Each structure stands twice: as C-alpha cells, then as structure tokens.
C-alpha cells in the first residue's frame, strides 16, 4: 500500500535526534546554521549499550543505570533529512558509546492551529504583523 501524498505536495519529515544532554547547545547551533528554525526539546533518561556509568555520591560508588539524554524533534520540508543527519553526525561524533541516534519518518500532514494552514504552509515561519 503506497503512503498518501503529503498535503500541499511537499515532502515533510519528522527528524528525531537523541543524544547526551551535554551536547545539546552544540547540536542546536549546528541545526540553526543549516536553516532549522524550530525544534521541540524533551529531556529524557535512557541507555543503550553503554548501560549507564558508575558515579560516586557522598563517597559511595553508585551505578547510574539511566543516563541524562535530550530528545530533539524537528519537522522539516525545506532542509533535507540527509543534511540534518550529516550535520548531527559531524557535531555529535566522539567515537564513544552514547553519541546518539537519529530517526527519520515521513509526515503526512501538519496543521498550524493559529492560522489553519496545512502541509508545507504550516511549517513556514512568517513574521507576525504587529498589532496596531
């Protein structure tokens, strides 16, 4: 079964990046530099193969099973997911476990509630006219 055409005929994608929260500012700056104008940020706890780390609390060894992460979500139509992926890989790569993951999925529609615009138009950022 073929997926339906996105509203407005423009392809839209949700790109989600999960990485160490300490790397967020670097990632945000890099995304802004390639033209990303909005993102949703969620603090998260999680682990992958690194399985947490050992920390010390008041001199006692404590196993930290869940690591602080940040989940960055962007719905895009002008910037290609490949550009986002390559930029994220460039700024997040350390070669160590925990560098992060990128997930990309197609979006069928988006609706800007304030204006009622849908599809591609809902993702465009226009300056709001000043009220008189």
PDB file of C-alpha atoms in Angstrom:
ATOM      1  CA  UNK A   1       0.000   0.000   0.000  1.00  0.00           C
ATOM      2  CA  UNK A   2       1.508   3.323  -1.056  1.00  0.00           C
ATOM      3  CA  UNK A   3       1.604   6.075   1.515  1.00  0.00           C
ATOM      4  CA  UNK A   4      -0.660   9.037   0.762  1.00  0.00           C
ATOM      5  CA  UNK A   5       0.752  12.190  -0.820  1.00  0.00           C
ATOM      6  CA  UNK A   6       1.503  14.841   1.781  1.00  0.00           C
ATOM      7  CA  UNK A   7      -0.875  17.792   1.886  1.00  0.00           C
ATOM      8  CA  UNK A   8       0.436  20.525  -0.416  1.00  0.00           C
ATOM      9  CA  UNK A   9       2.575  18.102  -2.427  1.00  0.00           C
ATOM     10  CA  UNK A  10       5.791  18.804  -0.491  1.00  0.00           C
ATOM     11  CA  UNK A  11       7.510  16.005   1.395  1.00  0.00           C
ATOM     12  CA  UNK A  12       7.655  16.535   5.157  1.00  0.00           C
ATOM     13  CA  UNK A  13       9.751  14.588   7.630  1.00  0.00           C
ATOM     14  CA  UNK A  14       9.997  14.245  11.374  1.00  0.00           C
ATOM     15  CA  UNK A  15      13.651  14.015  12.387  1.00  0.00           C
ATOM     16  CA  UNK A  16      14.321  12.969  15.977  1.00  0.00           C
ATOM     17  CA  UNK A  17      17.802  13.075  17.481  1.00  0.00           C
ATOM     18  CA  UNK A  18      18.521  11.538  20.873  1.00  0.00           C
ATOM     19  CA  UNK A  19      21.902  12.332  22.363  1.00  0.00           C
ATOM     20  CA  UNK A  20      23.771  13.243  25.541  1.00  0.00           C
ATOM     21  CA  UNK A  21      22.259  16.398  27.032  1.00  0.00           C
ATOM     22  CA  UNK A  22      25.714  17.963  27.368  1.00  0.00           C
ATOM     23  CA  UNK A  23      25.893  18.113  23.560  1.00  0.00           C
ATOM     24  CA  UNK A  24      22.603  19.960  23.071  1.00  0.00           C
ATOM     25  CA  UNK A  25      23.898  23.531  22.645  1.00  0.00           C
ATOM     26  CA  UNK A  26      26.414  22.397  20.023  1.00  0.00           C
ATOM     27  CA  UNK A  27      23.679  20.490  18.185  1.00  0.00           C
ATOM     28  CA  UNK A  28      21.218  23.406  18.391  1.00  0.00           C
ATOM     29  CA  UNK A  29      23.760  25.856  16.983  1.00  0.00           C
ATOM     30  CA  UNK A  30      24.591  23.478  14.124  1.00  0.00           C
ATOM     31  CA  UNK A  31      20.902  22.977  13.289  1.00  0.00           C
ATOM     32  CA  UNK A  32      20.300  26.736  13.224  1.00  0.00           C
ATOM     33  CA  UNK A  33      23.321  27.132  10.916  1.00  0.00           C
ATOM     34  CA  UNK A  34      21.726  24.827   8.302  1.00  0.00           C
ATOM     35  CA  UNK A  35      18.366  26.598   8.403  1.00  0.00           C
ATOM     36  CA  UNK A  36      16.350  24.822  11.083  1.00  0.00           C
ATOM     37  CA  UNK A  37      14.005  27.452  12.518  1.00  0.00           C
ATOM     38  CA  UNK A  38      12.205  25.423  15.164  1.00  0.00           C
ATOM     39  CA  UNK A  39      12.578  22.328  17.268  1.00  0.00           C
ATOM     40  CA  UNK A  40      10.973  20.650  20.242  1.00  0.00           C
ATOM     41  CA  UNK A  41      13.281  19.612  23.064  1.00  0.00           C
ATOM     42  CA  UNK A  42      12.482  16.984  25.680  1.00  0.00           C
ATOM     43  CA  UNK A  43      14.759  15.913  28.495  1.00  0.00           C
ATOM     44  CA  UNK A  44      14.897  12.142  28.730  1.00  0.00           C
ATOM     45  CA  UNK A  45      16.591   9.328  30.606  1.00  0.00           C
ATOM     46  CA  UNK A  46      17.842   6.281  28.793  1.00  0.00           C
ATOM     47  CA  UNK A  47      20.664   3.945  27.974  1.00  0.00           C
ATOM     48  CA  UNK A  48      21.982   1.919  25.104  1.00  0.00           C
ATOM     49  CA  UNK A  49      24.912  -0.414  25.014  1.00  0.00           C
ATOM     50  CA  UNK A  50      26.815   1.828  27.440  1.00  0.00           C
ATOM     51  CA  UNK A  51      24.411   0.656  30.218  1.00  0.00           C
ATOM     52  CA  UNK A  52      24.958   3.665  32.412  1.00  0.00           C
ATOM     53  CA  UNK A  53      28.054   4.501  34.344  1.00  0.00           C
ATOM     54  CA  UNK A  54      29.431   4.273  37.830  1.00  0.00           C
ATOM     55  CA  UNK A  55      29.346   7.507  39.796  1.00  0.00           C
ATOM     56  CA  UNK A  56      30.202   8.499  43.319  1.00  0.00           C
ATOM     57  CA  UNK A  57      27.645  10.008  45.675  1.00  0.00           C
ATOM     58  CA  UNK A  58      28.994  11.217  49.024  1.00  0.00           C
ATOM     59  CA  UNK A  59      31.994   8.968  48.556  1.00  0.00           C
ATOM     60  CA  UNK A  60      29.971   5.825  47.822  1.00  0.00           C
ATOM     61  CA  UNK A  61      30.034   4.076  44.446  1.00  0.00           C
ATOM     62  CA  UNK A  62      26.605   4.259  42.799  1.00  0.00           C
ATOM     63  CA  UNK A  63      25.521   2.733  39.491  1.00  0.00           C
ATOM     64  CA  UNK A  64      23.683   5.231  37.296  1.00  0.00           C
ATOM     65  CA  UNK A  65      21.592   2.985  35.046  1.00  0.00           C
ATOM     66  CA  UNK A  66      19.682   5.738  33.271  1.00  0.00           C
ATOM     67  CA  UNK A  67      21.716   8.452  31.620  1.00  0.00           C
ATOM     68  CA  UNK A  68      20.520  12.015  31.007  1.00  0.00           C
ATOM     69  CA  UNK A  69      19.648  12.460  27.337  1.00  0.00           C
ATOM     70  CA  UNK A  70      17.942  15.077  25.235  1.00  0.00           C
ATOM     71  CA  UNK A  71      15.383  14.344  22.522  1.00  0.00           C
ATOM     72  CA  UNK A  72      15.346  16.928  19.739  1.00  0.00           C
ATOM     73  CA  UNK A  73      12.459  16.778  17.260  1.00  0.00           C
ATOM     74  CA  UNK A  74      12.148  18.748  14.032  1.00  0.00           C
ATOM     75  CA  UNK A  75       9.501  18.560  11.329  1.00  0.00           C
ATOM     76  CA  UNK A  76      11.089  19.764   8.118  1.00  0.00           C
ATOM     77  CA  UNK A  77      10.233  20.396   4.492  1.00  0.00           C
ATOM     78  CA  UNK A  78      12.940  22.795   3.248  1.00  0.00           C
ATOM     79  CA  UNK A  79      16.015  21.256   4.895  1.00  0.00           C
ATOM     80  CA  UNK A  80      16.608  17.674   3.803  1.00  0.00           C
ATOM     81  CA  UNK A  81      16.788  14.926   6.416  1.00  0.00           C
ATOM     82  CA  UNK A  82      20.147  13.877   4.901  1.00  0.00           C
ATOM     83  CA  UNK A  83      21.578  17.357   5.636  1.00  0.00           C
ATOM     84  CA  UNK A  84      20.337  17.118   9.227  1.00  0.00           C
ATOM     85  CA  UNK A  85      21.780  13.616   9.639  1.00  0.00           C
ATOM     86  CA  UNK A  86      25.194  14.582   8.247  1.00  0.00           C
ATOM     87  CA  UNK A  87      25.313  17.723  10.399  1.00  0.00           C
ATOM     88  CA  UNK A  88      24.323  15.794  13.536  1.00  0.00           C
ATOM     89  CA  UNK A  89      26.939  13.118  12.833  1.00  0.00           C
ATOM     90  CA  UNK A  90      29.590  15.789  12.373  1.00  0.00           C
ATOM     91  CA  UNK A  91      28.908  17.660  15.625  1.00  0.00           C
ATOM     92  CA  UNK A  92      27.930  14.734  17.883  1.00  0.00           C
ATOM     93  CA  UNK A  93      30.536  12.138  16.912  1.00  0.00           C
ATOM     94  CA  UNK A  94      33.087  11.236  19.593  1.00  0.00           C
ATOM     95  CA  UNK A  95      33.511   7.581  18.678  1.00  0.00           C
ATOM     96  CA  UNK A  96      32.220   6.533  22.090  1.00  0.00           C
ATOM     97  CA  UNK A  97      29.026   4.740  23.064  1.00  0.00           C
ATOM     98  CA  UNK A  98      26.248   7.231  23.715  1.00  0.00           C
ATOM     99  CA  UNK A  99      26.922   9.605  20.802  1.00  0.00           C
ATOM    100  CA  UNK A 100      23.251   9.262  19.915  1.00  0.00           C
ATOM    101  CA  UNK A 101      20.744   8.122  17.334  1.00  0.00           C
ATOM    102  CA  UNK A 102      18.785   9.834  14.553  1.00  0.00           C
ATOM    103  CA  UNK A 103      15.322   8.653  13.496  1.00  0.00           C
ATOM    104  CA  UNK A 104      13.548   9.887  10.356  1.00  0.00           C
ATOM    105  CA  UNK A 105       9.908   9.306   9.463  1.00  0.00           C
ATOM    106  CA  UNK A 106       7.576  10.698   6.826  1.00  0.00           C
ATOM    107  CA  UNK A 107       4.830  13.094   7.908  1.00  0.00           C
ATOM    108  CA  UNK A 108       1.516  13.053   6.051  1.00  0.00           C
ATOM    109  CA  UNK A 109       0.251  16.401   7.303  1.00  0.00           C
ATOM    110  CA  UNK A 110       0.883  19.265   9.695  1.00  0.00           C
ATOM    111  CA  UNK A 111      -1.615  21.887  10.847  1.00  0.00           C
ATOM    112  CA  UNK A 112      -0.742  25.322  12.222  1.00  0.00           C
ATOM    113  CA  UNK A 113      -3.561  25.860  14.687  1.00  0.00           C
ATOM    114  CA  UNK A 114      -3.250  29.675  14.788  1.00  0.00           C
ATOM    115  CA  UNK A 115      -3.835  30.096  11.031  1.00  0.00           C
ATOM    116  CA  UNK A 116      -5.398  26.814   9.949  1.00  0.00           C
ATOM    117  CA  UNK A 117      -2.649  26.339   7.339  1.00  0.00           C
ATOM    118  CA  UNK A 118      -1.854  22.739   6.487  1.00  0.00           C
ATOM    119  CA  UNK A 119       1.006  20.773   4.994  1.00  0.00           C
ATOM    120  CA  UNK A 120       4.038  22.661   3.735  1.00  0.00           C
ATOM    121  CA  UNK A 121       2.441  26.037   4.526  1.00  0.00           C
ATOM    122  CA  UNK A 122       2.010  25.083   8.192  1.00  0.00           C
ATOM    123  CA  UNK A 123       5.779  24.632   8.513  1.00  0.00           C
ATOM    124  CA  UNK A 124       6.708  28.037   7.117  1.00  0.00           C
ATOM    125  CA  UNK A 125       7.723  30.729   9.563  1.00  0.00           C
ATOM    126  CA  UNK A 126       6.479  34.174   8.663  1.00  0.00           C
ATOM    127  CA  UNK A 127       6.856  37.231  10.874  1.00  0.00           C
ATOM    128  CA  UNK A 128       3.629  38.032  12.677  1.00  0.00           C
ATOM    129  CA  UNK A 129       2.387  41.510  11.766  1.00  0.00           C
ATOM    130  CA  UNK A 130       2.471  43.944  14.665  1.00  0.00           C
ATOM    131  CA  UNK A 131      -0.955  44.769  16.071  1.00  0.00           C
ATOM    132  CA  UNK A 132      -1.963  48.429  15.870  1.00  0.00           C
TER     133      UNK A 132
END
